[in-house]
mmCIF file of C-alpha atoms in Angstrom:
data_model
loop_
_atom_site.group_PDB
_atom_site.id
_atom_site.type_symbol
_atom_site.label_atom_id
_atom_site.label_comp_id
_atom_site.label_asym_id
_atom_site.label_seq_id
_atom_site.Cartn_x
_atom_site.Cartn_y
_atom_site.Cartn_z
ATOM 1 C CA MET A 1 12.783 -16.312 22.030
ATOM 2 C CA VAL A 2 13.753 -12.601 22.110
ATOM 3 C CA THR A 3 14.264 -11.268 25.016
ATOM 4 C CA PHE A 4 12.928 -7.372 26.015
ATOM 5 C CA MET A 5 11.558 -5.203 27.855
ATOM 6 C CA LEU A 6 7.872 -4.088 27.524
ATOM 7 C CA ASN A 7 6.924 -1.461 29.487
ATOM 8 C CA GLY A 8 9.508 -1.911 31.867
ATOM 9 C CA ALA A 9 8.809 -5.681 32.609
ATOM 10 C CA GLN A 10 11.598 -8.209 30.371
ATOM 11 C CA VAL A 11 9.519 -10.123 28.570
ATOM 12 C CA GLN A 12 9.863 -12.654 25.072
ATOM 13 C CA ALA A 13 8.521 -13.169 22.703
ATOM 14 C CA ASP A 14 8.763 -15.414 18.855
ATOM 15 C CA PRO A 15 11.500 -13.551 16.936
ATOM 16 C CA ASN A 16 8.855 -13.801 14.041
ATOM 17 C CA TRP A 17 6.456 -11.677 15.544
ATOM 18 C CA SER A 18 6.536 -8.322 15.699
ATOM 19 C CA LEU A 19 6.387 -5.908 18.369
ATOM 20 C CA LEU A 20 2.004 -5.456 17.996
ATOM 21 C CA GLU A 21 1.619 -8.937 18.013
ATOM 22 C CA ALA A 22 4.142 -9.206 21.312
ATOM 23 C CA ALA A 23 2.064 -6.582 22.696
ATOM 24 C CA LYS A 24 -1.317 -8.613 22.250
ATOM 25 C CA PHE A 25 0.132 -11.820 23.474
ATOM 26 C CA TYR A 26 0.995 -10.152 26.783
ATOM 27 C CA GLY A 27 -2.467 -8.774 26.787
ATOM 28 C CA LEU A 28 -1.953 -5.117 26.174
ATOM 29 C CA TYR A 29 -4.832 -2.761 24.140
ATOM 30 C CA ILE A 30 -2.915 -1.392 20.975
ATOM 31 C CA PRO A 31 -5.432 0.562 19.042
ATOM 32 C CA THR A 32 -5.110 -0.699 14.928
ATOM 33 C CA LEU A 33 -7.115 0.834 11.974
ATOM 34 C CA CYS A 34 -4.942 -0.527 8.991
ATOM 35 C CA TYR A 35 -3.980 -4.232 10.365
ATOM 36 C CA ASP A 36 -5.439 -6.917 9.492
ATOM 37 C CA GLU A 37 -4.057 -10.607 11.173
ATOM 38 C CA GLY A 38 -4.821 -12.335 7.905
ATOM 39 C CA LEU A 39 -3.618 -9.829 5.782
ATOM 40 C CA THR A 40 0.416 -8.585 5.459
ATOM 41 C CA PRO A 41 1.205 -5.594 7.717
ATOM 42 C CA TYR A 42 0.966 -2.256 6.233
ATOM 43 C CA GLY A 43 2.077 0.332 8.891
ATOM 44 C CA VAL A 44 0.532 3.130 7.124
ATOM 45 C CA CYS A 45 -2.426 4.785 9.689
ATOM 46 C CA ARG A 46 0.343 4.504 12.626
ATOM 47 C CA LEU A 47 -1.806 4.610 15.203
ATOM 48 C CA CYS A 48 -0.162 1.485 16.590
ATOM 49 C CA VAL A 49 3.067 3.562 17.260
ATOM 50 C CA MET A 50 5.339 2.474 20.115
ATOM 51 C CA GLU A 51 8.446 4.808 21.880
ATOM 52 C CA VAL A 52 11.092 2.391 21.295
ATOM 53 C CA GLY A 53 14.954 3.410 22.604
ATOM 54 C CA SER A 54 16.150 4.153 25.885
ATOM 55 C CA GLY A 55 16.996 7.891 27.612
ATOM 56 C CA ASP A 56 16.516 10.502 25.404
ATOM 57 C CA ARG A 57 17.454 8.160 22.357
ATOM 58 C CA THR A 58 14.139 7.153 21.233
ATOM 59 C CA LYS A 59 11.431 7.499 18.051
ATOM 60 C CA LEU A 60 7.728 6.240 17.166
ATOM 61 C CA VAL A 61 7.435 3.072 14.993
ATOM 62 C CA ALA A 62 5.146 1.431 13.445
ATOM 63 C CA SER A 63 4.639 -1.672 15.791
ATOM 64 C CA CYS A 64 3.145 -4.101 13.015
ATOM 65 C CA MET A 65 6.105 -3.725 11.193
ATOM 66 C CA HIS A 66 8.633 -3.261 13.826
ATOM 67 C CA PRO A 67 10.462 -6.883 14.587
ATOM 68 C CA VAL A 68 10.643 -7.555 18.769
ATOM 69 C CA ILE A 69 14.679 -7.211 19.017
ATOM 70 C CA GLU A 70 17.135 -9.022 22.143
ATOM 71 C CA GLY A 71 17.462 -6.031 24.868
ATOM 72 C CA LEU A 72 14.803 -3.873 23.014
ATOM 73 C CA GLU A 73 12.518 -1.173 25.510
ATOM 74 C CA VAL A 74 9.346 -0.844 24.298
ATOM 75 C CA ARG A 75 7.067 1.833 25.234
ATOM 76 C CA THR A 76 2.827 1.196 24.387
ATOM 77 C CA HIS A 77 1.263 4.377 26.173
ATOM 78 C CA SER A 78 4.154 6.822 27.455
ATOM 79 C CA ASN A 79 2.799 10.141 26.724
ATOM 80 C CA ARG A 80 4.665 10.972 23.695
ATOM 81 C CA VAL A 81 2.092 7.789 22.007
ATOM 82 C CA ILE A 82 -1.095 8.428 23.691
ATOM 83 C CA LYS A 83 -0.472 12.410 22.880
ATOM 84 C CA THR A 84 0.597 11.216 18.922
ATOM 85 C CA ARG A 85 -1.999 8.399 17.990
ATOM 86 C CA LYS A 86 -4.832 11.052 19.879
ATOM 87 C CA MET A 87 -3.490 13.641 17.268
ATOM 88 C CA ILE A 88 -3.691 11.137 14.017
ATOM 89 C CA LEU A 89 -7.205 9.747 15.553
ATOM 90 C CA GLU A 90 -8.092 13.863 15.146
ATOM 91 C CA LEU A 91 -7.274 13.806 11.513
ATOM 92 C CA LEU A 92 -8.335 10.626 10.432
ATOM 93 C CA ILE A 93 -11.899 11.623 11.886
ATOM 94 C CA ALA A 94 -11.608 14.773 10.588
ATOM 95 C CA ARG A 95 -11.123 13.344 7.043
ATOM 96 C CA CYS A 96 -14.031 10.484 7.372
ATOM 97 C CA PRO A 97 -16.904 11.129 10.528
ATOM 98 C CA GLY A 98 -18.988 8.856 9.906
ATOM 99 C CA SER A 99 -17.049 6.095 10.623
ATOM 100 C CA LYS A 100 -17.531 3.827 13.769
ATOM 101 C CA LYS A 101 -14.800 2.205 13.878
ATOM 102 C CA LEU A 102 -12.925 5.811 14.675
ATOM 103 C CA GLN A 103 -15.822 6.919 17.111
ATOM 104 C CA ASP A 104 -15.015 3.755 18.804
ATOM 105 C CA MET A 105 -11.163 4.784 18.812
ATOM 106 C CA ALA A 106 -12.017 8.185 19.590
ATOM 107 C CA SER A 107 -14.443 7.259 23.123
ATOM 108 C CA MET A 108 -11.413 3.942 23.910
ATOM 109 C CA LEU A 109 -8.106 7.460 24.181
ATOM 110 C CA GLU A 110 -10.528 9.561 25.274
ATOM 111 C CA LEU A 111 -10.926 12.006 21.983
ATOM 112 C CA LYS A 112 -13.169 14.326 22.997
ATOM 113 C CA GLU A 113 -13.196 16.900 20.011
ATOM 114 C CA VAL A 114 -12.368 17.907 16.451
ATOM 115 C CA ARG A 115 -9.838 20.544 15.720
ATOM 116 C CA PHE A 116 -10.269 20.260 12.557
ATOM 117 C CA LYS A 117 -12.615 21.025 9.353
ATOM 118 C CA PRO A 118 -14.580 17.732 8.911
ATOM 119 C CA LEU A 119 -13.675 16.523 5.064
ATOM 120 C CA ASN A 120 -16.801 13.836 5.218
ATOM 121 C CA ASP A 121 -14.520 11.727 2.889
ATOM 122 C CA ASP A 122 -15.674 8.112 2.950
ATOM 123 C CA CYS A 123 -12.525 6.867 2.370
ATOM 124 C CA ILE A 124 -9.385 6.612 5.256
ATOM 125 C CA LEU A 125 -6.817 4.959 2.399
ATOM 126 C CA CYS A 126 -6.327 2.132 4.771
ATOM 127 C CA GLY A 127 -5.495 -0.111 2.199
ATOM 128 C CA LEU A 128 -7.176 -3.199 3.956
ATOM 129 C CA CYS A 129 -10.149 -3.476 0.939
ATOM 130 C CA VAL A 130 -6.859 -3.949 -1.022
ATOM 131 C CA ARG A 131 -5.162 -6.245 0.050
ATOM 132 C CA MET A 132 -8.436 -8.562 1.141
ATOM 133 C CA CYS A 133 -8.910 -8.600 -2.257
ATOM 134 C CA GLU A 134 -5.516 -9.554 -3.633
ATOM 135 C CA GLU A 135 -4.346 -11.384 -0.412
ATOM 136 C CA GLN A 136 -7.465 -13.809 0.345
ATOM 137 C CA MET A 137 -9.754 -13.146 -2.277
ATOM 138 C CA MET A 138 -7.169 -13.800 -4.927
ATOM 139 C CA ALA A 139 -8.813 -11.129 -7.348
ATOM 140 C CA LYS A 140 -6.634 -7.971 -7.559
ATOM 141 C CA ALA A 141 -9.938 -6.227 -8.365
ATOM 142 C CA ILE A 142 -9.313 -2.787 -6.800
ATOM 143 C CA GLY A 143 -5.704 -0.849 -6.494
ATOM 144 C CA TYR A 144 -4.515 2.569 -5.882
ATOM 145 C CA ALA A 145 -4.500 5.170 -8.174
ATOM 146 C CA GLY A 146 -2.943 9.266 -7.928
ATOM 147 C CA ARG A 147 -0.387 10.323 -5.785
ATOM 148 C CA GLY A 148 -0.485 12.661 -2.528
ATOM 149 C CA THR A 149 -3.771 14.190 -2.255
ATOM 150 C CA ASP A 150 -5.529 13.260 -4.655
ATOM 151 C CA ARG A 151 -4.574 8.976 -4.177
ATOM 152 C CA TYR A 152 -7.745 7.300 -4.375
ATOM 153 C CA ILE A 153 -8.609 3.698 -4.654
ATOM 154 C CA THR A 154 -10.885 2.456 -7.183
ATOM 155 C CA THR A 155 -10.552 -0.555 -10.074
ATOM 156 C CA PRO A 156 -8.303 -0.582 -13.252
ATOM 157 C CA PHE A 157 -8.826 2.297 -15.638
ATOM 158 C CA ASP A 158 -11.967 3.647 -12.966
ATOM 159 C CA MET A 159 -14.353 1.209 -15.515
ATOM 160 C CA THR A 160 -16.172 -1.878 -13.857
ATOM 161 C CA SER A 161 -13.399 -5.077 -13.453
ATOM 162 C CA GLU A 162 -13.913 -7.967 -14.641
ATOM 163 C CA GLU A 163 -12.014 -9.965 -11.869
ATOM 164 C CA CYS A 164 -14.458 -8.825 -9.222
ATOM 165 C CA ARG A 165 -16.895 -11.467 -7.882
ATOM 166 C CA LYS A 166 -19.232 -8.873 -5.935
ATOM 167 C CA CYS A 167 -17.966 -10.594 -2.746
ATOM 168 C CA GLY A 168 -18.207 -7.646 -0.541
ATOM 169 C CA ALA A 169 -15.267 -8.733 1.150
ATOM 170 C CA CYS A 170 -13.880 -5.091 0.724
ATOM 171 C CA MET A 171 -17.268 -3.706 2.180
ATOM 172 C CA TYR A 172 -16.960 -6.074 4.826
ATOM 173 C CA ILE A 173 -13.512 -4.783 6.241
ATOM 174 C CA CYS A 174 -13.713 -1.040 5.458
ATOM 175 C CA PRO A 175 -13.626 0.860 8.902
ATOM 176 C CA ALA A 176 -15.671 3.605 6.762
ATOM 177 C CA CYS A 177 -17.997 2.543 5.760
ATOM 178 C CA GLU A 178 -19.775 0.370 8.856
ATOM 179 C CA LEU A 179 -22.624 2.985 8.819
ATOM 180 C CA ARG A 180 -23.223 3.514 5.350
ATOM 181 C CA CYS A 181 -23.342 -0.160 4.466
ATOM 182 C CA GLN A 182 -25.805 -0.439 7.554
ATOM 183 C CA GLY A 183 -28.177 1.857 7.066
ATOM 184 C CA PRO A 184 -31.598 1.432 5.379
ATOM 185 C CA GLU A 185 -32.195 -0.732 1.822
ATOM 186 C CA ALA A 186 -32.103 1.801 -1.284
ATOM 187 C CA LYS A 187 -35.340 1.940 -3.139
ATOM 188 C CA THR A 188 -33.409 0.362 -6.490
ATOM 189 C CA THR A 189 -30.411 -2.263 -5.309
ATOM 190 C CA LEU A 190 -27.513 -3.630 -7.356
ATOM 191 C CA CYS A 191 -28.298 -7.168 -8.884
ATOM 192 C CA SER A 192 -25.634 -9.717 -7.874
ATOM 193 C CA GLY A 193 -26.317 -11.389 -11.146
ATOM 194 C CA CYS A 194 -27.185 -9.560 -14.345
ATOM 195 C CA LEU A 195 -25.878 -5.716 -12.403
ATOM 196 C CA ASN A 196 -28.538 -4.868 -14.655
ATOM 197 C CA THR A 197 -29.958 -2.422 -11.768
ATOM 198 C CA GLU A 198 -28.403 1.052 -11.182
ATOM 199 C CA ALA A 199 -27.735 0.968 -6.900
ATOM 200 C CA VAL A 200 -28.556 4.302 -5.877
ATOM 201 C CA CYS A 201 -25.794 3.356 -3.288
ATOM 202 C CA ALA A 202 -23.059 2.855 -5.729
ATOM 203 C CA ALA A 203 -23.934 6.284 -7.759
ATOM 204 C CA LYS A 204 -23.572 8.223 -4.176
ATOM 205 C CA TYR A 205 -20.319 6.189 -3.203
ATOM 206 C CA ASP A 206 -18.458 5.644 -6.632
ATOM 207 C CA ASP A 207 -18.069 1.919 -6.924
ATOM 208 C CA ALA A 208 -19.490 0.938 -3.697
ATOM 209 C CA MET A 209 -21.776 -1.610 -4.679
ATOM 210 C CA CYS A 210 -23.544 -2.044 -0.778
ATOM 211 C CA PHE A 211 -26.664 -3.521 -1.553
ATOM 212 C CA MET A 212 -26.492 -7.007 -3.690
ATOM 213 C CA VAL A 213 -29.623 -8.804 -3.934
ATOM 214 C CA PRO A 214 -30.709 -10.944 -7.448
ATOM 215 C CA CYS A 215 -33.373 -8.858 -9.554
ATOM 216 C CA LEU A 216 -36.249 -11.649 -10.827
ATOM 217 C CA SER A 217 -35.145 -10.950 -14.507
ATOM 218 C CA CYS A 218 -32.031 -13.559 -13.871
ATOM 219 C CA VAL A 219 -33.444 -15.652 -10.579
ATOM 220 C CA LYS A 220 -36.767 -17.292 -10.358
ATOM 221 C CA ARG A 221 -39.340 -16.289 -7.132
ATOM 222 C CA PRO A 222 -40.503 -20.017 -5.635
ATOM 223 C CA GLU A 223 -43.804 -19.412 -6.814
ATOM 224 C CA ASP A 224 -42.675 -18.832 -10.627
ATOM 225 C CA VAL A 225 -40.585 -23.140 -10.279
ATOM 226 C CA LYS A 226 -43.467 -25.491 -11.006
#
């Protein structure tokens, strides 16, 4: 076991744990966006930052990526940490104001206003969908393309992926699509069998296929079966 200081208290943790895992083990709420227990840590959202070090020699680290270290001093809710989390969350909400998960986090962190112009985007590049598709679905049907501000998530060559099974796992784990995927049913829906009906949702949100129901041309209705 590794012994270190967590918010002034001496604690022990498994040497294979990250600071985030240790903090959660001791019942501390740490906001996370790109982190999921079943996926490889990515450390891109930075909402889980913690302050490590002593005196004036401290720094902010992504707790999901930083291992527990013998004798390390960690502060999970210092003024510096809270201020940083609020700034990051404010930028994320400005990018994707329709995300219910971001709105809930803003309430938890008591973030009352966003000073930046909203972009009304539908992706915050957390990478959850990419890792879910690769690590849990074993498909690798989607990935990153572009660089910098032009980076986005798409299928290979921006075409329909042959590896995609239309399982919906990427939509399930996406923190930015919760509101748009729970809206009223579209007038036309995308068939999960033959894909012969264009989906309103797919046209509006690029390749995001929210409504996947079998069509009558490939699935018989009960009354049609004799």
